């Protein structure tokens, strides 16, 4: 049976999923879940505990034990939501470079994915949800009625991430961003389990020359038609 009130948005790094998904959820009065946050939280917990991200068993044990909570934003400091890791505000620390550089590896582990997928599915099945990630349309909510896959060139995505980072006041380098983005895309798309891939029934949206609102409107037009 189709999950009528569930919308999935998948796509590579910096394809616009999070901003588009959040705006879409607000317009529809739906809950929004950015699943990347969960894999980032696991990675942060691993690094904070001094665990080697390459040690699959110990990383998996950690992933199965930690408590991740996501709430609407409590502060007006640019955050899109609050992320708590074992009761501590980790909203900004999950964005650190050390997390970015290890999250794709941690996300390849079977038990890590199993633990995160179970949490995501439990939230998704409650309905009225926009969920974004890499495998939401294919693995987490394959019965969702509306599935979208966002694409954009690597140059465009690197430029977006560069501008975002610069705006937040951090020092940044376009070439380094592009290199890291390509590396993560490669790991995310080539992993054996739940790789980054469009579901067969997903609608592809090229976001290259479109604003966030244009992409949101395009998605809404499909949802309204359906
Ligand atoms: O969307 P993001 O860049 O915050 O995601 C961080 C990492 O988490 C990404 O490189 C791969 C992983 N991820 C995943 O494997 N499956 C998801 N559904 C979401 C994210």
PDB file of C-alpha atoms and ligand atoms in Angstrom:
ATOM      1  CA  UNK A   1       0.000   0.000   0.000  1.00  0.00           C
ATOM      2  CA  UNK A   2       1.252   3.492  -0.872  1.00  0.00           C
ATOM      3  CA  UNK A   3       2.198   5.871   1.922  1.00  0.00           C
ATOM      4  CA  UNK A   4       0.185   8.805   0.607  1.00  0.00           C
ATOM      5  CA  UNK A   5       1.430  11.476   2.938  1.00  0.00           C
ATOM      6  CA  UNK A   6       5.133  10.727   2.631  1.00  0.00           C
ATOM      7  CA  UNK A   7       7.544  12.579   0.340  1.00  0.00           C
ATOM      8  CA  UNK A   8      11.113  11.405  -0.132  1.00  0.00           C
ATOM      9  CA  UNK A   9      13.926  13.538  -1.526  1.00  0.00           C
ATOM     10  CA  UNK A  10      17.268  11.931  -2.279  1.00  0.00           C
ATOM     11  CA  UNK A  11      20.340  13.283  -3.982  1.00  0.00           C
ATOM     12  CA  UNK A  12      24.087  13.864  -3.715  1.00  0.00           C
ATOM     13  CA  UNK A  13      25.941  16.260  -1.412  1.00  0.00           C
ATOM     14  CA  UNK A  14      24.749  19.881  -1.717  1.00  0.00           C
ATOM     15  CA  UNK A  15      22.048  19.135  -4.274  1.00  0.00           C
ATOM     16  CA  UNK A  16      19.682  21.320  -2.232  1.00  0.00           C
ATOM     17  CA  UNK A  17      17.743  18.496  -0.538  1.00  0.00           C
ATOM     18  CA  UNK A  18      17.730  19.958   2.943  1.00  0.00           C
ATOM     19  CA  UNK A  19      16.707  23.516   2.111  1.00  0.00           C
ATOM     20  CA  UNK A  20      14.131  22.368  -0.424  1.00  0.00           C
ATOM     21  CA  UNK A  21      12.784  19.662   1.886  1.00  0.00           C
ATOM     22  CA  UNK A  22      12.445  21.995   4.833  1.00  0.00           C
ATOM     23  CA  UNK A  23      10.613  24.648   2.822  1.00  0.00           C
ATOM     24  CA  UNK A  24       8.343  22.037   1.273  1.00  0.00           C
ATOM     25  CA  UNK A  25       7.494  20.573   4.687  1.00  0.00           C
ATOM     26  CA  UNK A  26       6.654  24.032   6.022  1.00  0.00           C
ATOM     27  CA  UNK A  27       4.317  24.699   3.090  1.00  0.00           C
ATOM     28  CA  UNK A  28       2.534  21.387   3.562  1.00  0.00           C
ATOM     29  CA  UNK A  29       2.505  21.478   7.364  1.00  0.00           C
ATOM     30  CA  UNK A  30       4.462  18.204   7.356  1.00  0.00           C
ATOM     31  CA  UNK A  31       7.265  17.078   9.630  1.00  0.00           C
ATOM     32  CA  UNK A  32      10.770  17.298   8.137  1.00  0.00           C
ATOM     33  CA  UNK A  33      13.590  14.820   8.697  1.00  0.00           C
ATOM     34  CA  UNK A  34      17.111  15.245   7.343  1.00  0.00           C
ATOM     35  CA  UNK A  35      18.525  11.736   7.763  1.00  0.00           C
ATOM     36  CA  UNK A  36      22.102  12.852   7.051  1.00  0.00           C
ATOM     37  CA  UNK A  37      22.056  14.390  10.515  1.00  0.00           C
ATOM     38  CA  UNK A  38      21.778  10.919  12.057  1.00  0.00           C
ATOM     39  CA  UNK A  39      24.828   9.537  10.258  1.00  0.00           C
ATOM     40  CA  UNK A  40      26.700  12.696  11.199  1.00  0.00           C
ATOM     41  CA  UNK A  41      25.684  12.279  14.855  1.00  0.00           C
ATOM     42  CA  UNK A  42      26.983   8.695  14.883  1.00  0.00           C
ATOM     43  CA  UNK A  43      30.263   9.875  13.364  1.00  0.00           C
ATOM     44  CA  UNK A  44      30.626  12.653  15.920  1.00  0.00           C
ATOM     45  CA  UNK A  45      29.929  10.239  18.780  1.00  0.00           C
ATOM     46  CA  UNK A  46      32.583   7.880  17.410  1.00  0.00           C
ATOM     47  CA  UNK A  47      35.207  10.616  17.123  1.00  0.00           C
ATOM     48  CA  UNK A  48      34.398  12.063  20.552  1.00  0.00           C
ATOM     49  CA  UNK A  49      34.790   8.620  22.093  1.00  0.00           C
ATOM     50  CA  UNK A  50      38.212   8.222  20.459  1.00  0.00           C
ATOM     51  CA  UNK A  51      37.001   5.248  18.400  1.00  0.00           C
ATOM     52  CA  UNK A  52      38.763   4.609  15.085  1.00  0.00           C
ATOM     53  CA  UNK A  53      36.117   5.247  12.346  1.00  0.00           C
ATOM     54  CA  UNK A  54      37.641   2.282  10.484  1.00  0.00           C
ATOM     55  CA  UNK A  55      36.802  -0.113  13.354  1.00  0.00           C
ATOM     56  CA  UNK A  56      33.440  -1.364  12.087  1.00  0.00           C
ATOM     57  CA  UNK A  57      32.430  -3.444  15.131  1.00  0.00           C
ATOM     58  CA  UNK A  58      33.122  -0.748  17.721  1.00  0.00           C
ATOM     59  CA  UNK A  59      31.529   1.962  15.541  1.00  0.00           C
ATOM     60  CA  UNK A  60      28.450  -0.244  15.102  1.00  0.00           C
ATOM     61  CA  UNK A  61      28.128  -0.845  18.854  1.00  0.00           C
ATOM     62  CA  UNK A  62      28.260   2.885  19.416  1.00  0.00           C
ATOM     63  CA  UNK A  63      25.609   3.533  16.726  1.00  0.00           C
ATOM     64  CA  UNK A  64      23.275   1.020  18.330  1.00  0.00           C
ATOM     65  CA  UNK A  65      23.612   2.653  21.753  1.00  0.00           C
ATOM     66  CA  UNK A  66      23.481   6.389  21.160  1.00  0.00           C
ATOM     67  CA  UNK A  67      20.408   8.555  21.480  1.00  0.00           C
ATOM     68  CA  UNK A  68      19.767  11.094  18.719  1.00  0.00           C
ATOM     69  CA  UNK A  69      16.983  13.666  19.075  1.00  0.00           C
ATOM     70  CA  UNK A  70      15.966  16.209  16.467  1.00  0.00           C
ATOM     71  CA  UNK A  71      13.756  19.165  17.420  1.00  0.00           C
ATOM     72  CA  UNK A  72      12.583  22.419  15.832  1.00  0.00           C
ATOM     73  CA  UNK A  73      15.254  25.153  16.154  1.00  0.00           C
ATOM     74  CA  UNK A  74      15.525  26.625  19.659  1.00  0.00           C
ATOM     75  CA  UNK A  75      17.988  29.390  18.709  1.00  0.00           C
ATOM     76  CA  UNK A  76      18.122  31.975  15.991  1.00  0.00           C
ATOM     77  CA  UNK A  77      21.737  31.281  14.952  1.00  0.00           C
ATOM     78  CA  UNK A  78      21.170  29.974  11.434  1.00  0.00           C
ATOM     79  CA  UNK A  79      20.319  26.427  12.490  1.00  0.00           C
ATOM     80  CA  UNK A  80      17.524  24.588  10.664  1.00  0.00           C
ATOM     81  CA  UNK A  81      16.820  22.297  13.618  1.00  0.00           C
ATOM     82  CA  UNK A  82      18.323  21.264  16.955  1.00  0.00           C
ATOM     83  CA  UNK A  83      20.267  18.022  17.020  1.00  0.00           C
ATOM     84  CA  UNK A  84      20.940  16.440  20.406  1.00  0.00           C
ATOM     85  CA  UNK A  85      23.395  13.628  20.859  1.00  0.00           C
ATOM     86  CA  UNK A  86      22.929  11.805  24.164  1.00  0.00           C
ATOM     87  CA  UNK A  87      21.248  14.903  25.557  1.00  0.00           C
ATOM     88  CA  UNK A  88      23.920  17.388  24.418  1.00  0.00           C
ATOM     89  CA  UNK A  89      23.334  20.017  21.710  1.00  0.00           C
ATOM     90  CA  UNK A  90      25.414  18.817  18.738  1.00  0.00           C
ATOM     91  CA  UNK A  91      23.761  20.956  16.042  1.00  0.00           C
ATOM     92  CA  UNK A  92      26.968  22.682  14.997  1.00  0.00           C
ATOM     93  CA  UNK A  93      29.533  20.059  15.947  1.00  0.00           C
ATOM     94  CA  UNK A  94      28.045  17.558  13.457  1.00  0.00           C
ATOM     95  CA  UNK A  95      29.051  20.067  10.734  1.00  0.00           C
ATOM     96  CA  UNK A  96      32.754  20.016  11.651  1.00  0.00           C
ATOM     97  CA  UNK A  97      35.251  19.017   8.942  1.00  0.00           C
ATOM     98  CA  UNK A  98      36.340  15.935  10.917  1.00  0.00           C
ATOM     99  CA  UNK A  99      32.742  14.662  10.793  1.00  0.00           C
ATOM    100  CA  UNK A 100      32.385  15.511   7.098  1.00  0.00           C
ATOM    101  CA  UNK A 101      35.595  13.609   6.345  1.00  0.00           C
ATOM    102  CA  UNK A 102      34.521  10.399   8.116  1.00  0.00           C
ATOM    103  CA  UNK A 103      30.737  10.253   7.755  1.00  0.00           C
ATOM    104  CA  UNK A 104      30.677   8.505   4.382  1.00  0.00           C
ATOM    105  CA  UNK A 105      32.856   5.666   5.691  1.00  0.00           C
ATOM    106  CA  UNK A 106      30.753   5.246   8.840  1.00  0.00           C
ATOM    107  CA  UNK A 107      27.617   5.212   6.662  1.00  0.00           C
ATOM    108  CA  UNK A 108      28.834   2.151   4.752  1.00  0.00           C
ATOM    109  CA  UNK A 109      28.536  -0.139   7.818  1.00  0.00           C
ATOM    110  CA  UNK A 110      25.656  -2.610   7.840  1.00  0.00           C
ATOM    111  CA  UNK A 111      24.746  -2.354  11.540  1.00  0.00           C
ATOM    112  CA  UNK A 112      24.983   1.433  11.471  1.00  0.00           C
ATOM    113  CA  UNK A 113      22.576   1.568   8.547  1.00  0.00           C
ATOM    114  CA  UNK A 114      20.265  -0.956  10.159  1.00  0.00           C
ATOM    115  CA  UNK A 115      20.036   1.098  13.368  1.00  0.00           C
ATOM    116  CA  UNK A 116      19.465   4.414  11.541  1.00  0.00           C
ATOM    117  CA  UNK A 117      17.026   2.960   8.989  1.00  0.00           C
ATOM    118  CA  UNK A 118      14.863   1.518  11.783  1.00  0.00           C
ATOM    119  CA  UNK A 119      14.643   4.923  13.512  1.00  0.00           C
ATOM    120  CA  UNK A 120      13.884   6.696  10.210  1.00  0.00           C
ATOM    121  CA  UNK A 121      11.233   4.202   9.177  1.00  0.00           C
ATOM    122  CA  UNK A 122       9.458   4.462  12.533  1.00  0.00           C
ATOM    123  CA  UNK A 123       9.217   8.234  12.053  1.00  0.00           C
ATOM    124  CA  UNK A 124       8.248   7.940   8.369  1.00  0.00           C
ATOM    125  CA  UNK A 125       5.430   5.496   8.912  1.00  0.00           C
ATOM    126  CA  UNK A 126       3.657   8.019  11.135  1.00  0.00           C
ATOM    127  CA  UNK A 127       3.059   9.954   7.901  1.00  0.00           C
ATOM    128  CA  UNK A 128       2.845  13.686   7.080  1.00  0.00           C
ATOM    129  CA  UNK A 129       6.556  13.708   6.468  1.00  0.00           C
ATOM    130  CA  UNK A 130       9.190  15.027   4.082  1.00  0.00           C
ATOM    131  CA  UNK A 131      12.305  12.891   4.528  1.00  0.00           C
ATOM    132  CA  UNK A 132      15.609  13.616   2.790  1.00  0.00           C
ATOM    133  CA  UNK A 133      18.788  11.568   2.372  1.00  0.00           C
ATOM    134  CA  UNK A 134      20.433   9.102   0.007  1.00  0.00           C
ATOM    135  CA  UNK A 135      18.308   5.951   0.275  1.00  0.00           C
ATOM    136  CA  UNK A 136      14.928   7.175   1.449  1.00  0.00           C
ATOM    137  CA  UNK A 137      13.004   6.385  -1.747  1.00  0.00           C
ATOM    138  CA  UNK A 138      14.835   3.103  -2.310  1.00  0.00           C
ATOM    139  CA  UNK A 139      15.236   1.580   1.171  1.00  0.00           C
ATOM    140  CA  UNK A 140      13.770   3.572   4.058  1.00  0.00           C
ATOM    141  CA  UNK A 141      10.320   4.415   2.638  1.00  0.00           C
ATOM    142  CA  UNK A 142      10.006   2.493  -0.638  1.00  0.00           C
ATOM    143  CA  UNK A 143       6.194   2.795  -0.440  1.00  0.00           C
ATOM    144  CA  UNK A 144       6.171   6.593  -0.287  1.00  0.00           C
ATOM    145  CA  UNK A 145       3.725   8.007  -2.815  1.00  0.00           C
ATOM    146  CA  UNK A 146       6.016  10.846  -3.884  1.00  0.00           C
ATOM    147  CA  UNK A 147       9.694  10.393  -4.566  1.00  0.00           C
ATOM    148  CA  UNK A 148      12.116  12.937  -5.920  1.00  0.00           C
ATOM    149  CA  UNK A 149      15.790  12.812  -6.819  1.00  0.00           C
ATOM    150  CA  UNK A 150      17.679  16.097  -7.088  1.00  0.00           C
ATOM    151  CA  UNK A 151      20.658  16.506  -9.367  1.00  0.00           C
ATOM    152  CA  UNK A 152      23.121  19.318 -10.057  1.00  0.00           C
ATOM    153  CA  UNK A 153      26.610  19.462 -11.548  1.00  0.00           C
ATOM    154  CA  UNK A 154      29.553  18.993  -9.198  1.00  0.00           C
ATOM    155  CA  UNK A 155      30.762  22.540  -9.977  1.00  0.00           C
ATOM    156  CA  UNK A 156      27.391  24.042  -9.080  1.00  0.00           C
ATOM    157  CA  UNK A 157      27.165  22.040  -5.873  1.00  0.00           C
ATOM    158  CA  UNK A 158      30.694  22.985  -4.817  1.00  0.00           C
ATOM    159  CA  UNK A 159      29.872  26.637  -5.477  1.00  0.00           C
ATOM    160  CA  UNK A 160      26.731  26.421  -3.307  1.00  0.00           C
ATOM    161  CA  UNK A 161      28.608  24.804  -0.422  1.00  0.00           C
ATOM    162  CA  UNK A 162      31.412  27.364  -0.777  1.00  0.00           C
ATOM    163  CA  UNK A 163      29.006  30.321  -0.548  1.00  0.00           C
ATOM    164  CA  UNK A 164      27.153  28.752   2.391  1.00  0.00           C
ATOM    165  CA  UNK A 165      30.387  28.154   4.289  1.00  0.00           C
ATOM    166  CA  UNK A 166      31.689  31.647   3.562  1.00  0.00           C
ATOM    167  CA  UNK A 167      28.417  33.164   4.703  1.00  0.00           C
ATOM    168  CA  UNK A 168      28.732  31.396   8.021  1.00  0.00           C
ATOM    169  CA  UNK A 169      32.055  33.240   8.492  1.00  0.00           C
ATOM    170  CA  UNK A 170      34.299  30.170   8.131  1.00  0.00           C
ATOM    171  CA  UNK A 171      37.468  30.206   6.033  1.00  0.00           C
ATOM    172  CA  UNK A 172      36.954  28.071   2.965  1.00  0.00           C
ATOM    173  CA  UNK A 173      38.445  26.967  -0.327  1.00  0.00           C
ATOM    174  CA  UNK A 174      36.426  26.116  -3.437  1.00  0.00           C
ATOM    175  CA  UNK A 175      38.831  23.496  -4.814  1.00  0.00           C
ATOM    176  CA  UNK A 176      39.018  21.715  -1.436  1.00  0.00           C
ATOM    177  CA  UNK A 177      35.202  21.712  -1.163  1.00  0.00           C
ATOM    178  CA  UNK A 178      34.860  20.207  -4.632  1.00  0.00           C
ATOM    179  CA  UNK A 179      37.452  17.549  -3.867  1.00  0.00           C
ATOM    180  CA  UNK A 180      35.723  16.518  -0.638  1.00  0.00           C
ATOM    181  CA  UNK A 181      32.311  16.537  -2.307  1.00  0.00           C
ATOM    182  CA  UNK A 182      33.525  14.267  -5.121  1.00  0.00           C
ATOM    183  CA  UNK A 183      35.104  11.914  -2.603  1.00  0.00           C
ATOM    184  CA  UNK A 184      31.889  11.614  -0.555  1.00  0.00           C
ATOM    185  CA  UNK A 185      29.733  11.163  -3.661  1.00  0.00           C
ATOM    186  CA  UNK A 186      32.045   8.363  -4.767  1.00  0.00           C
ATOM    187  CA  UNK A 187      31.758   6.499  -1.446  1.00  0.00           C
ATOM    188  CA  UNK A 188      27.995   7.144  -1.121  1.00  0.00           C
ATOM    189  CA  UNK A 189      27.217   5.922  -4.651  1.00  0.00           C
ATOM    190  CA  UNK A 190      29.531   2.928  -4.758  1.00  0.00           C
ATOM    191  CA  UNK A 191      28.816   1.355  -1.364  1.00  0.00           C
ATOM    192  CA  UNK A 192      27.163  -2.065  -1.433  1.00  0.00           C
ATOM    193  CA  UNK A 193      24.382  -1.238   1.035  1.00  0.00           C
ATOM    194  CA  UNK A 194      21.708   1.301   0.168  1.00  0.00           C
ATOM    195  CA  UNK A 195      23.865   3.335  -2.230  1.00  0.00           C
ATOM    196  CA  UNK A 196      22.925   6.812  -3.380  1.00  0.00           C
ATOM    197  CA  UNK A 197      20.576   5.985  -6.230  1.00  0.00           C
ATOM    198  CA  UNK A 198      17.296   7.249  -7.637  1.00  0.00           C
ATOM    199  CA  UNK A 199      14.317   4.946  -7.011  1.00  0.00           C
ATOM    200  CA  UNK A 200      12.856   3.625 -10.258  1.00  0.00           C
ATOM    201  CA  UNK A 201       9.690   5.603  -9.644  1.00  0.00           C
ATOM    202  CA  UNK A 202      11.435   8.808  -8.532  1.00  0.00           C
ATOM    203  CA  UNK A 203      10.958  12.055 -10.433  1.00  0.00           C
ATOM    204  CA  UNK A 204      14.333  13.559 -11.360  1.00  0.00           C
ATOM    205  CA  UNK A 205      14.731  17.283 -10.846  1.00  0.00           C
ATOM    206  CA  UNK A 206      17.687  19.135 -12.279  1.00  0.00           C
ATOM    207  CA  UNK A 207      18.346  22.037  -9.876  1.00  0.00           C
ATOM    208  CA  UNK A 208      21.284  23.599 -11.767  1.00  0.00           C
ATOM    209  CA  UNK A 209      19.668  26.840 -12.832  1.00  0.00           C
ATOM    210  CA  UNK A 210      16.783  26.894 -10.397  1.00  0.00           C
ATOM    211  CA  UNK A 211      16.185  28.730  -7.159  1.00  0.00           C
ATOM    212  CA  UNK A 212      15.058  26.891  -4.036  1.00  0.00           C
ATOM    213  CA  UNK A 213      11.503  28.225  -4.473  1.00  0.00           C
ATOM    214  CA  UNK A 214      11.395  27.055  -8.084  1.00  0.00           C
ATOM    215  CA  UNK A 215      12.366  23.534  -7.046  1.00  0.00           C
ATOM    216  CA  UNK A 216       9.811  23.581  -4.216  1.00  0.00           C
ATOM    217  CA  UNK A 217       7.090  24.718  -6.634  1.00  0.00           C
ATOM    218  CA  UNK A 218       8.058  22.016  -9.128  1.00  0.00           C
ATOM    219  CA  UNK A 219       7.752  19.345  -6.430  1.00  0.00           C
ATOM    220  CA  UNK A 220       4.454  20.800  -5.202  1.00  0.00           C
ATOM    221  CA  UNK A 221       3.027  20.698  -8.705  1.00  0.00           C
ATOM    222  CA  UNK A 222       3.683  16.938  -8.851  1.00  0.00           C
ATOM    223  CA  UNK A 223       2.229  16.398  -5.379  1.00  0.00           C
ATOM    224  CA  UNK A 224      -0.910  18.356  -6.191  1.00  0.00           C
ATOM    225  CA  UNK A 225      -1.373  16.517  -9.485  1.00  0.00           C
ATOM    226  CA  UNK A 226      -0.990  13.121  -7.818  1.00  0.00           C
TER     227      UNK A 226
HETATM  228  O1  LIG B   1      23.235  14.867   3.666  1.00  0.00           O
HETATM  229  P1  LIG B   1      24.559  14.931   4.439  1.00  0.00           P
HETATM  230  O2  LIG B   1      25.703  15.444   3.635  1.00  0.00           O
HETATM  231  O3  LIG B   1      24.441  15.620   5.762  1.00  0.00           O
HETATM  232  O4  LIG B   1      24.860  13.384   4.779  1.00  0.00           O
HETATM  233  C1  LIG B   1      26.025  12.988   5.448  1.00  0.00           C
HETATM  234  C2  LIG B   1      26.405  11.580   5.065  1.00  0.00           C
HETATM  235  O5  LIG B   1      25.470  10.665   5.607  1.00  0.00           O
HETATM  236  C3  LIG B   1      26.469  11.268   3.583  1.00  0.00           C
HETATM  237  O6  LIG B   1      27.762  11.475   3.070  1.00  0.00           O
HETATM  238  C4  LIG B   1      26.075   9.827   3.483  1.00  0.00           C
HETATM  239  C5  LIG B   1      25.293   9.564   4.725  1.00  0.00           C
HETATM  240  N1  LIG B   1      23.866   9.373   4.505  1.00  0.00           N
HETATM  241  C6  LIG B   1      23.450   8.120   4.137  1.00  0.00           C
HETATM  242  O7  LIG B   1      24.274   7.244   3.943  1.00  0.00           O
HETATM  243  N2  LIG B   1      22.124   7.856   3.988  1.00  0.00           N
HETATM  244  C7  LIG B   1      21.212   8.811   4.199  1.00  0.00           C
HETATM  245  N3  LIG B   1      19.908   8.520   4.069  1.00  0.00           N
HETATM  246  C8  LIG B   1      21.621  10.125   4.541  1.00  0.00           C
HETATM  247  C9  LIG B   1      22.970  10.380   4.675  1.00  0.00           C
END
